[in-house]
Amino acid sequence: MFKVGVLLLGVVLCTGCAAAAPASGPAPTTAAASPSSSGPAPTTAAAFTLVAHRGGALVYPESSAEAFEAVSKTAFPIETDLRQLQDGTLVPLHDDAAERTMSGLSGPPAGITAEQWAAAHIVHPLGGAEGTPTTWEAMLDLYGGRNILVPELKDPAIDPDAFSKTILERGIQDKVVVQTFSFPAARALARSGLQVLYLLRDGAEPDPASISSSGIAYVGPHKDVSPGYLRSLKDAGLTVWAYTVNDPATAARLRADGADGVFTDTPWELAEQLGL
């Protein structure tokens, strides 16, 4: 099923057809289509995926409802980290504490109630209007089956099997690529029938064959991955999305070395700079 999922993603993902962002976000790029366009343009063999890291964290309030809504109007996959609140609710949050990105909240998410989360706000990276917190369940309701979702199980307390059910029960596994830095968790998620992206730590170069033989279809190396190792990942049949790239020179280098895409905090700008 992973081959099928990859083929489906190849049809859907086209970073050159990003829709214009709302007035509060980035200006439309020269490669952008208007929101009234008929949908993504046909992709080519040279298609290069720009994954909207945390919803475009240098453009919108990080991992906010507003960020995800803006990205949902494009062909950029929507990336987010997931952690658990006190009652087990999964929410988009990168850090192990709320204070860097949130106003009205502090401390680890395990000590935050769902009511406190809903009442808080998310700071804007450029000092603009604050954003609205959301939940993984709300993201699934809004975008599941329509957009490519790329959640990372950041919180080790999240049960991979229970998480898999939230995808499989909706029948949207072809539109979700789950990330984790844990190889055991990646294998468990793959066994459950999900498409999985195994994240590699900077400097880590595990055997590509052992990754692909575990049913894992995607891999996320650091942006400084060596050309030789990147090629070995491709030779093993893996789709490579490197993280986190915000400058066109690095993105162009990775693309030339064979990467299939990158995670980026500025997908609209990077798409324009790369001519996508």
PDB file of C-alpha atoms in Angstrom:
ATOM      1  CA  MET A   1       0.000   0.000   0.000  1.00  0.00           C
ATOM      2  CA  PHE A   2       2.942   2.273   0.435  1.00  0.00           C
ATOM      3  CA  LYS A   3       3.630   2.265  -3.295  1.00  0.00           C
ATOM      4  CA  VAL A   4       0.029   3.192  -3.903  1.00  0.00           C
ATOM      5  CA  GLY A   5       0.234   5.966  -1.320  1.00  0.00           C
ATOM      6  CA  VAL A   6       3.377   7.362  -2.889  1.00  0.00           C
ATOM      7  CA  LEU A   7       1.775   7.370  -6.322  1.00  0.00           C
ATOM      8  CA  LEU A   8      -1.268   9.172  -4.968  1.00  0.00           C
ATOM      9  CA  LEU A   9       0.916  11.765  -3.325  1.00  0.00           C
ATOM     10  CA  GLY A  10       2.790  12.241  -6.588  1.00  0.00           C
ATOM     11  CA  VAL A  11      -0.484  13.113  -8.268  1.00  0.00           C
ATOM     12  CA  VAL A  12      -1.658  15.467  -5.528  1.00  0.00           C
ATOM     13  CA  LEU A  13       1.532  17.289  -4.549  1.00  0.00           C
ATOM     14  CA  CYS A  14       2.456  20.213  -6.753  1.00  0.00           C
ATOM     15  CA  THR A  15       4.149  23.081  -5.006  1.00  0.00           C
ATOM     16  CA  GLY A  16       3.839  25.332  -8.019  1.00  0.00           C
ATOM     17  CA  CYS A  17       0.077  25.667  -7.653  1.00  0.00           C
ATOM     18  CA  ALA A  18      -0.122  27.262  -4.219  1.00  0.00           C
ATOM     19  CA  ALA A  19      -3.199  29.380  -3.788  1.00  0.00           C
ATOM     20  CA  ALA A  20      -2.976  33.014  -2.829  1.00  0.00           C
ATOM     21  CA  ALA A  21      -2.812  33.500   0.928  1.00  0.00           C
ATOM     22  CA  PRO A  22      -5.318  35.598   2.869  1.00  0.00           C
ATOM     23  CA  ALA A  23      -4.763  39.317   3.211  1.00  0.00           C
ATOM     24  CA  SER A  24      -3.133  38.816   6.615  1.00  0.00           C
ATOM     25  CA  GLY A  25      -0.566  36.421   5.182  1.00  0.00           C
ATOM     26  CA  PRO A  26       2.035  36.480   2.407  1.00  0.00           C
ATOM     27  CA  ALA A  27       1.381  38.113  -0.927  1.00  0.00           C
ATOM     28  CA  PRO A  28       0.672  35.751  -3.828  1.00  0.00           C
ATOM     29  CA  THR A  29       3.792  34.511  -5.587  1.00  0.00           C
ATOM     30  CA  THR A  30       4.253  34.567  -9.325  1.00  0.00           C
ATOM     31  CA  ALA A  31       3.727  30.818  -9.278  1.00  0.00           C
ATOM     32  CA  ALA A  32       0.506  31.070  -7.296  1.00  0.00           C
ATOM     33  CA  ALA A  33      -2.978  30.367  -8.522  1.00  0.00           C
ATOM     34  CA  SER A  34      -6.014  32.248  -7.315  1.00  0.00           C
ATOM     35  CA  PRO A  35      -8.346  30.587  -4.770  1.00  0.00           C
ATOM     36  CA  SER A  36     -10.921  30.254  -7.552  1.00  0.00           C
ATOM     37  CA  SER A  37      -8.642  28.095  -9.712  1.00  0.00           C
ATOM     38  CA  SER A  38      -9.868  24.638 -10.632  1.00  0.00           C
ATOM     39  CA  GLY A  39      -7.231  22.925  -8.468  1.00  0.00           C
ATOM     40  CA  PRO A  40      -3.621  21.763  -8.595  1.00  0.00           C
ATOM     41  CA  ALA A  41      -1.942  21.850 -11.965  1.00  0.00           C
ATOM     42  CA  PRO A  42      -0.574  18.562 -13.285  1.00  0.00           C
ATOM     43  CA  THR A  43       2.718  17.659 -11.674  1.00  0.00           C
ATOM     44  CA  THR A  44       5.842  16.696 -13.604  1.00  0.00           C
ATOM     45  CA  ALA A  45       8.786  14.410 -13.023  1.00  0.00           C
ATOM     46  CA  ALA A  46      10.654  17.440 -11.681  1.00  0.00           C
ATOM     47  CA  ALA A  47       7.999  18.262  -9.045  1.00  0.00           C
ATOM     48  CA  PHE A  48       9.526  19.295  -5.732  1.00  0.00           C
ATOM     49  CA  THR A  49       7.404  19.206  -2.586  1.00  0.00           C
ATOM     50  CA  LEU A  50       7.412  22.098  -0.134  1.00  0.00           C
ATOM     51  CA  VAL A  51       5.951  20.941   3.175  1.00  0.00           C
ATOM     52  CA  ALA A  52       4.486  23.823   5.205  1.00  0.00           C
ATOM     53  CA  HIS A  53       6.401  23.340   8.458  1.00  0.00           C
ATOM     54  CA  ARG A  54       4.128  24.140  11.430  1.00  0.00           C
ATOM     55  CA  GLY A  55       1.778  25.798   8.961  1.00  0.00           C
ATOM     56  CA  GLY A  56       4.430  28.243   7.747  1.00  0.00           C
ATOM     57  CA  ALA A  57       5.837  29.296  11.116  1.00  0.00           C
ATOM     58  CA  LEU A  58       7.662  32.388   9.845  1.00  0.00           C
ATOM     59  CA  VAL A  59       4.539  33.688   8.117  1.00  0.00           C
ATOM     60  CA  TYR A  60       1.610  32.877  10.435  1.00  0.00           C
ATOM     61  CA  PRO A  61       1.275  32.199  14.169  1.00  0.00           C
ATOM     62  CA  GLU A  62       2.957  28.813  14.540  1.00  0.00           C
ATOM     63  CA  SER A  63       0.626  25.805  14.316  1.00  0.00           C
ATOM     64  CA  SER A  64      -2.464  28.006  14.499  1.00  0.00           C
ATOM     65  CA  ALA A  65      -5.888  27.478  12.975  1.00  0.00           C
ATOM     66  CA  GLU A  66      -5.208  30.484  10.735  1.00  0.00           C
ATOM     67  CA  ALA A  67      -1.929  29.017   9.469  1.00  0.00           C
ATOM     68  CA  PHE A  68      -3.451  25.650   8.653  1.00  0.00           C
ATOM     69  CA  GLU A  69      -6.438  27.254   6.929  1.00  0.00           C
ATOM     70  CA  ALA A  70      -4.123  29.334   4.722  1.00  0.00           C
ATOM     71  CA  VAL A  71      -2.043  26.293   3.775  1.00  0.00           C
ATOM     72  CA  SER A  72      -5.181  24.249   3.116  1.00  0.00           C
ATOM     73  CA  LYS A  73      -5.917  26.512   0.153  1.00  0.00           C
ATOM     74  CA  THR A  74      -2.640  25.456  -1.477  1.00  0.00           C
ATOM     75  CA  ALA A  75      -1.069  22.183  -2.533  1.00  0.00           C
ATOM     76  CA  PHE A  76       1.549  22.381   0.243  1.00  0.00           C
ATOM     77  CA  PRO A  77       1.278  19.453   2.664  1.00  0.00           C
ATOM     78  CA  ILE A  78       0.298  20.651   6.161  1.00  0.00           C
ATOM     79  CA  GLU A  79       2.903  19.753   8.789  1.00  0.00           C
ATOM     80  CA  THR A  80       2.391  19.900  12.543  1.00  0.00           C
ATOM     81  CA  ASP A  81       3.806  18.486  15.774  1.00  0.00           C
ATOM     82  CA  LEU A  82       1.398  16.776  18.150  1.00  0.00           C
ATOM     83  CA  ARG A  83       1.364  16.663  21.951  1.00  0.00           C
ATOM     84  CA  GLN A  84      -1.226  15.581  24.517  1.00  0.00           C
ATOM     85  CA  LEU A  85      -3.196  17.816  26.852  1.00  0.00           C
ATOM     86  CA  GLN A  86      -4.239  16.774  30.346  1.00  0.00           C
ATOM     87  CA  ASP A  87      -7.278  14.849  29.082  1.00  0.00           C
ATOM     88  CA  GLY A  88      -5.386  13.191  26.213  1.00  0.00           C
ATOM     89  CA  THR A  89      -6.558  15.613  23.508  1.00  0.00           C
ATOM     90  CA  LEU A  90      -3.931  15.850  20.759  1.00  0.00           C
ATOM     91  CA  VAL A  91      -2.955  19.423  19.899  1.00  0.00           C
ATOM     92  CA  PRO A  92      -0.495  21.063  17.487  1.00  0.00           C
ATOM     93  CA  LEU A  93       2.478  22.125  19.641  1.00  0.00           C
ATOM     94  CA  HIS A  94       6.186  21.713  19.002  1.00  0.00           C
ATOM     95  CA  ASP A  95       7.760  22.545  22.363  1.00  0.00           C
ATOM     96  CA  ASP A  96       7.420  20.540  25.565  1.00  0.00           C
ATOM     97  CA  ALA A  97       6.073  23.722  27.181  1.00  0.00           C
ATOM     98  CA  ALA A  98       3.628  26.326  25.908  1.00  0.00           C
ATOM     99  CA  GLU A  99       5.241  29.659  26.762  1.00  0.00           C
ATOM    100  CA  ARG A 100       7.420  30.230  23.658  1.00  0.00           C
ATOM    101  CA  THR A 101       4.514  30.260  21.224  1.00  0.00           C
ATOM    102  CA  MET A 102       1.429  30.811  23.396  1.00  0.00           C
ATOM    103  CA  SER A 103       0.001  33.763  25.269  1.00  0.00           C
ATOM    104  CA  GLY A 104      -2.163  32.992  28.254  1.00  0.00           C
ATOM    105  CA  LEU A 105      -0.553  29.575  28.795  1.00  0.00           C
ATOM    106  CA  SER A 106       2.640  28.186  30.284  1.00  0.00           C
ATOM    107  CA  GLY A 107       4.060  24.860  31.302  1.00  0.00           C
ATOM    108  CA  PRO A 108       3.896  21.384  29.753  1.00  0.00           C
ATOM    109  CA  PRO A 109       0.783  20.427  27.770  1.00  0.00           C
ATOM    110  CA  ALA A 110       0.128  17.484  30.110  1.00  0.00           C
ATOM    111  CA  GLY A 111      -0.851  20.047  32.747  1.00  0.00           C
ATOM    112  CA  ILE A 112      -3.112  22.093  30.455  1.00  0.00           C
ATOM    113  CA  THR A 113      -6.846  21.468  30.224  1.00  0.00           C
ATOM    114  CA  ALA A 114      -8.779  21.540  26.976  1.00  0.00           C
ATOM    115  CA  GLU A 115     -10.637  24.614  28.213  1.00  0.00           C
ATOM    116  CA  GLN A 116      -7.390  26.476  28.951  1.00  0.00           C
ATOM    117  CA  TRP A 117      -6.031  25.532  25.531  1.00  0.00           C
ATOM    118  CA  ALA A 118      -9.108  26.807  23.713  1.00  0.00           C
ATOM    119  CA  ALA A 119      -9.008  30.124  25.596  1.00  0.00           C
ATOM    120  CA  ALA A 120      -5.358  30.878  24.815  1.00  0.00           C
ATOM    121  CA  HIS A 121      -3.737  32.516  21.784  1.00  0.00           C
ATOM    122  CA  ILE A 122      -0.650  31.952  19.639  1.00  0.00           C
ATOM    123  CA  VAL A 123       1.857  34.745  19.110  1.00  0.00           C
ATOM    124  CA  HIS A 124       2.594  36.013  15.595  1.00  0.00           C
ATOM    125  CA  PRO A 125       6.232  35.676  14.411  1.00  0.00           C
ATOM    126  CA  LEU A 126       6.149  39.213  12.961  1.00  0.00           C
ATOM    127  CA  GLY A 127       4.129  40.869  15.707  1.00  0.00           C
ATOM    128  CA  GLY A 128       0.814  40.682  13.893  1.00  0.00           C
ATOM    129  CA  ALA A 129      -2.547  39.447  15.110  1.00  0.00           C
ATOM    130  CA  GLU A 130      -2.415  36.450  17.399  1.00  0.00           C
ATOM    131  CA  GLY A 131      -3.582  33.068  16.193  1.00  0.00           C
ATOM    132  CA  THR A 132      -6.142  30.569  17.429  1.00  0.00           C
ATOM    133  CA  PRO A 133      -5.169  27.197  18.949  1.00  0.00           C
ATOM    134  CA  THR A 134      -6.741  24.135  17.385  1.00  0.00           C
ATOM    135  CA  THR A 135      -6.720  20.358  17.868  1.00  0.00           C
ATOM    136  CA  TRP A 136      -5.758  17.348  15.791  1.00  0.00           C
ATOM    137  CA  GLU A 137      -9.380  16.223  15.759  1.00  0.00           C
ATOM    138  CA  ALA A 138     -10.445  19.583  14.332  1.00  0.00           C
ATOM    139  CA  MET A 139      -7.722  19.337  11.682  1.00  0.00           C
ATOM    140  CA  LEU A 140      -8.962  15.909  10.679  1.00  0.00           C
ATOM    141  CA  ASP A 141     -12.532  17.205  10.449  1.00  0.00           C
ATOM    142  CA  LEU A 142     -11.506  20.163   8.290  1.00  0.00           C
ATOM    143  CA  TYR A 143      -8.720  18.775   6.136  1.00  0.00           C
ATOM    144  CA  GLY A 144      -8.699  14.995   6.472  1.00  0.00           C
ATOM    145  CA  GLY A 145      -8.939  13.369   3.065  1.00  0.00           C
ATOM    146  CA  ARG A 146      -8.692  16.756   1.325  1.00  0.00           C
ATOM    147  CA  ASN A 147      -5.153  17.939   2.111  1.00  0.00           C
ATOM    148  CA  ILE A 148      -1.964  16.013   2.716  1.00  0.00           C
ATOM    149  CA  LEU A 149      -1.388  16.019   6.488  1.00  0.00           C
ATOM    150  CA  VAL A 150       2.081  15.435   7.918  1.00  0.00           C
ATOM    151  CA  PRO A 151       1.795  15.087  11.705  1.00  0.00           C
ATOM    152  CA  GLU A 152       4.795  14.379  13.907  1.00  0.00           C
ATOM    153  CA  LEU A 153       4.236  12.385  17.097  1.00  0.00           C
ATOM    154  CA  LYS A 154       6.383  14.710  19.211  1.00  0.00           C
ATOM    155  CA  ASP A 155       5.027  13.562  22.560  1.00  0.00           C
ATOM    156  CA  PRO A 156       6.426  10.124  23.516  1.00  0.00           C
ATOM    157  CA  ALA A 157       3.259   9.482  25.527  1.00  0.00           C
ATOM    158  CA  ILE A 158       1.216   9.231  22.316  1.00  0.00           C
ATOM    159  CA  ASP A 159       0.328   5.602  21.642  1.00  0.00           C
ATOM    160  CA  PRO A 160       1.179   4.795  17.979  1.00  0.00           C
ATOM    161  CA  ASP A 161      -1.564   2.166  17.732  1.00  0.00           C
ATOM    162  CA  ALA A 162      -4.255   4.459  19.111  1.00  0.00           C
ATOM    163  CA  PHE A 163      -3.068   7.262  16.834  1.00  0.00           C
ATOM    164  CA  SER A 164      -3.191   4.986  13.806  1.00  0.00           C
ATOM    165  CA  LYS A 165      -6.869   4.305  14.462  1.00  0.00           C
ATOM    166  CA  THR A 166      -7.676   8.027  14.142  1.00  0.00           C
ATOM    167  CA  ILE A 167      -6.435   7.805  10.546  1.00  0.00           C
ATOM    168  CA  LEU A 168      -7.544   4.315   9.552  1.00  0.00           C
ATOM    169  CA  GLU A 169     -11.093   4.721  10.879  1.00  0.00           C
ATOM    170  CA  ARG A 170     -11.527   7.696   8.557  1.00  0.00           C
ATOM    171  CA  GLY A 171      -9.989   5.850   5.605  1.00  0.00           C
ATOM    172  CA  ILE A 172      -7.606   8.705   4.824  1.00  0.00           C
ATOM    173  CA  GLN A 173      -4.287   6.883   5.153  1.00  0.00           C
ATOM    174  CA  ASP A 174      -3.370   7.802   1.565  1.00  0.00           C
ATOM    175  CA  LYS A 175      -3.477  11.506   2.567  1.00  0.00           C
ATOM    176  CA  VAL A 176      -1.427  11.263   5.771  1.00  0.00           C
ATOM    177  CA  VAL A 177       2.330  10.835   6.247  1.00  0.00           C
ATOM    178  CA  VAL A 178       3.162  10.345   9.934  1.00  0.00           C
ATOM    179  CA  GLN A 179       6.586  11.422  11.213  1.00  0.00           C
ATOM    180  CA  THR A 180       8.660  10.278  14.143  1.00  0.00           C
ATOM    181  CA  PHE A 181      12.285  10.303  15.253  1.00  0.00           C
ATOM    182  CA  SER A 182      11.735   6.898  16.907  1.00  0.00           C
ATOM    183  CA  PHE A 183      12.571   3.934  14.689  1.00  0.00           C
ATOM    184  CA  PRO A 184      10.508   1.477  16.791  1.00  0.00           C
ATOM    185  CA  ALA A 185       7.520   3.839  16.589  1.00  0.00           C
ATOM    186  CA  ALA A 186       8.073   4.273  12.840  1.00  0.00           C
ATOM    187  CA  ARG A 187       8.019   0.513  12.348  1.00  0.00           C
ATOM    188  CA  ALA A 188       4.885   0.145  14.474  1.00  0.00           C
ATOM    189  CA  LEU A 189       3.093   2.876  12.537  1.00  0.00           C
ATOM    190  CA  ALA A 190       4.099   1.282   9.227  1.00  0.00           C
ATOM    191  CA  ARG A 191       2.852  -2.117  10.396  1.00  0.00           C
ATOM    192  CA  SER A 192      -0.502  -0.546  11.214  1.00  0.00           C
ATOM    193  CA  GLY A 193      -0.924   0.485   7.578  1.00  0.00           C
ATOM    194  CA  LEU A 194       0.104   4.135   7.703  1.00  0.00           C
ATOM    195  CA  GLN A 195       2.535   5.957   5.463  1.00  0.00           C
ATOM    196  CA  VAL A 196       5.516   6.848   7.624  1.00  0.00           C
ATOM    197  CA  LEU A 197       8.359   9.347   7.449  1.00  0.00           C
ATOM    198  CA  TYR A 198      11.304   8.400   9.650  1.00  0.00           C
ATOM    199  CA  LEU A 199      13.119  11.526  10.819  1.00  0.00           C
ATOM    200  CA  LEU A 200      16.895  11.307  11.046  1.00  0.00           C
ATOM    201  CA  ARG A 201      18.895  13.317  13.534  1.00  0.00           C
ATOM    202  CA  ASP A 202      21.691  15.530  12.249  1.00  0.00           C
ATOM    203  CA  GLY A 203      24.708  13.326  11.639  1.00  0.00           C
ATOM    204  CA  ALA A 204      22.763  10.051  11.884  1.00  0.00           C
ATOM    205  CA  GLU A 205      23.048   7.827   8.831  1.00  0.00           C
ATOM    206  CA  PRO A 206      21.254   4.526   9.475  1.00  0.00           C
ATOM    207  CA  ASP A 207      21.291   1.863   6.797  1.00  0.00           C
ATOM    208  CA  PRO A 208      18.763   2.891   4.107  1.00  0.00           C
ATOM    209  CA  ALA A 209      17.885  -0.712   3.315  1.00  0.00           C
ATOM    210  CA  SER A 210      16.888  -1.370   6.938  1.00  0.00           C
ATOM    211  CA  ILE A 211      14.564   1.631   6.784  1.00  0.00           C
ATOM    212  CA  SER A 212      12.810   0.667   3.560  1.00  0.00           C
ATOM    213  CA  SER A 213      12.583  -3.012   4.516  1.00  0.00           C
ATOM    214  CA  SER A 214      10.549  -1.984   7.575  1.00  0.00           C
ATOM    215  CA  GLY A 215       7.764  -0.714   5.321  1.00  0.00           C
ATOM    216  CA  ILE A 216       8.759   2.929   5.798  1.00  0.00           C
ATOM    217  CA  ALA A 217       8.298   4.905   2.576  1.00  0.00           C
ATOM    218  CA  TYR A 218       9.613   8.357   3.536  1.00  0.00           C
ATOM    219  CA  VAL A 219      12.668   9.649   5.304  1.00  0.00           C
ATOM    220  CA  GLY A 220      13.489  13.106   6.663  1.00  0.00           C
ATOM    221  CA  PRO A 221      17.209  13.828   6.886  1.00  0.00           C
ATOM    222  CA  HIS A 222      18.669  17.077   8.184  1.00  0.00           C
ATOM    223  CA  LYS A 223      19.257  19.725   5.512  1.00  0.00           C
ATOM    224  CA  ASP A 224      23.023  19.145   5.799  1.00  0.00           C
ATOM    225  CA  VAL A 225      22.691  15.534   4.618  1.00  0.00           C
ATOM    226  CA  SER A 226      25.633  14.499   2.450  1.00  0.00           C
ATOM    227  CA  PRO A 227      24.993  13.994  -1.276  1.00  0.00           C
ATOM    228  CA  GLY A 228      26.260  10.419  -1.066  1.00  0.00           C
ATOM    229  CA  TYR A 229      23.938   9.422   1.762  1.00  0.00           C
ATOM    230  CA  LEU A 230      20.998  11.184   0.135  1.00  0.00           C
ATOM    231  CA  ARG A 231      21.633   9.175  -3.008  1.00  0.00           C
ATOM    232  CA  SER A 232      21.748   5.943  -0.998  1.00  0.00           C
ATOM    233  CA  LEU A 233      18.349   6.806   0.501  1.00  0.00           C
ATOM    234  CA  LYS A 234      16.946   7.322  -2.991  1.00  0.00           C
ATOM    235  CA  ASP A 235      18.554   4.107  -4.230  1.00  0.00           C
ATOM    236  CA  ALA A 236      16.724   2.277  -1.428  1.00  0.00           C
ATOM    237  CA  GLY A 237      13.432   3.508  -2.889  1.00  0.00           C
ATOM    238  CA  LEU A 238      12.731   6.101  -0.182  1.00  0.00           C
ATOM    239  CA  THR A 239      11.074   9.464  -0.730  1.00  0.00           C
ATOM    240  CA  VAL A 240      13.304  12.143   0.822  1.00  0.00           C
ATOM    241  CA  TRP A 241      11.961  15.345   2.429  1.00  0.00           C
ATOM    242  CA  ALA A 242      14.792  17.216   4.174  1.00  0.00           C
ATOM    243  CA  TYR A 243      14.238  19.567   7.126  1.00  0.00           C
ATOM    244  CA  THR A 244      14.062  22.560   7.745  1.00  0.00           C
ATOM    245  CA  VAL A 245      14.936  24.731   4.737  1.00  0.00           C
ATOM    246  CA  ASN A 246      14.085  28.415   4.412  1.00  0.00           C
ATOM    247  CA  ASP A 247      16.645  29.602   1.867  1.00  0.00           C
ATOM    248  CA  PRO A 248      16.537  28.912  -1.878  1.00  0.00           C
ATOM    249  CA  ALA A 249      20.231  28.019  -2.189  1.00  0.00           C
ATOM    250  CA  THR A 250      19.933  25.101   0.241  1.00  0.00           C
ATOM    251  CA  ALA A 251      16.657  23.965  -1.314  1.00  0.00           C
ATOM    252  CA  ALA A 252      18.171  24.090  -4.804  1.00  0.00           C
ATOM    253  CA  ARG A 253      21.229  22.125  -3.656  1.00  0.00           C
ATOM    254  CA  LEU A 254      19.107  19.422  -2.064  1.00  0.00           C
ATOM    255  CA  ARG A 255      16.903  19.243  -5.131  1.00  0.00           C
ATOM    256  CA  ALA A 256      19.958  18.847  -7.376  1.00  0.00           C
ATOM    257  CA  ASP A 257      21.260  16.093  -5.080  1.00  0.00           C
ATOM    258  CA  GLY A 258      18.023  14.156  -5.533  1.00  0.00           C
ATOM    259  CA  ALA A 259      15.773  15.200  -2.625  1.00  0.00           C
ATOM    260  CA  ASP A 260      12.047  15.035  -3.366  1.00  0.00           C
ATOM    261  CA  GLY A 261      11.166  18.027  -1.203  1.00  0.00           C
ATOM    262  CA  VAL A 262      11.870  20.009   1.948  1.00  0.00           C
ATOM    263  CA  PHE A 263      10.110  21.160   5.082  1.00  0.00           C
ATOM    264  CA  THR A 264       9.997  24.959   5.152  1.00  0.00           C
ATOM    265  CA  ASP A 265       8.648  27.740   7.361  1.00  0.00           C
ATOM    266  CA  THR A 266       8.175  29.992   4.310  1.00  0.00           C
ATOM    267  CA  PRO A 267       6.573  27.838   1.584  1.00  0.00           C
ATOM    268  CA  TRP A 268       5.034  30.712  -0.391  1.00  0.00           C
ATOM    269  CA  GLU A 269       8.280  32.661  -0.598  1.00  0.00           C
ATOM    270  CA  LEU A 270      10.404  29.585  -1.280  1.00  0.00           C
ATOM    271  CA  ALA A 271       8.062  28.471  -4.069  1.00  0.00           C
ATOM    272  CA  GLU A 272       8.493  31.835  -5.752  1.00  0.00           C
ATOM    273  CA  GLN A 273      12.261  31.838  -5.292  1.00  0.00           C
ATOM    274  CA  LEU A 274      12.578  28.364  -6.789  1.00  0.00           C
ATOM    275  CA  GLY A 275      10.171  29.110  -9.621  1.00  0.00           C
ATOM    276  CA  LEU A 276       7.778  26.355  -8.615  1.00  0.00           C
TER     277      LEU A 276
END
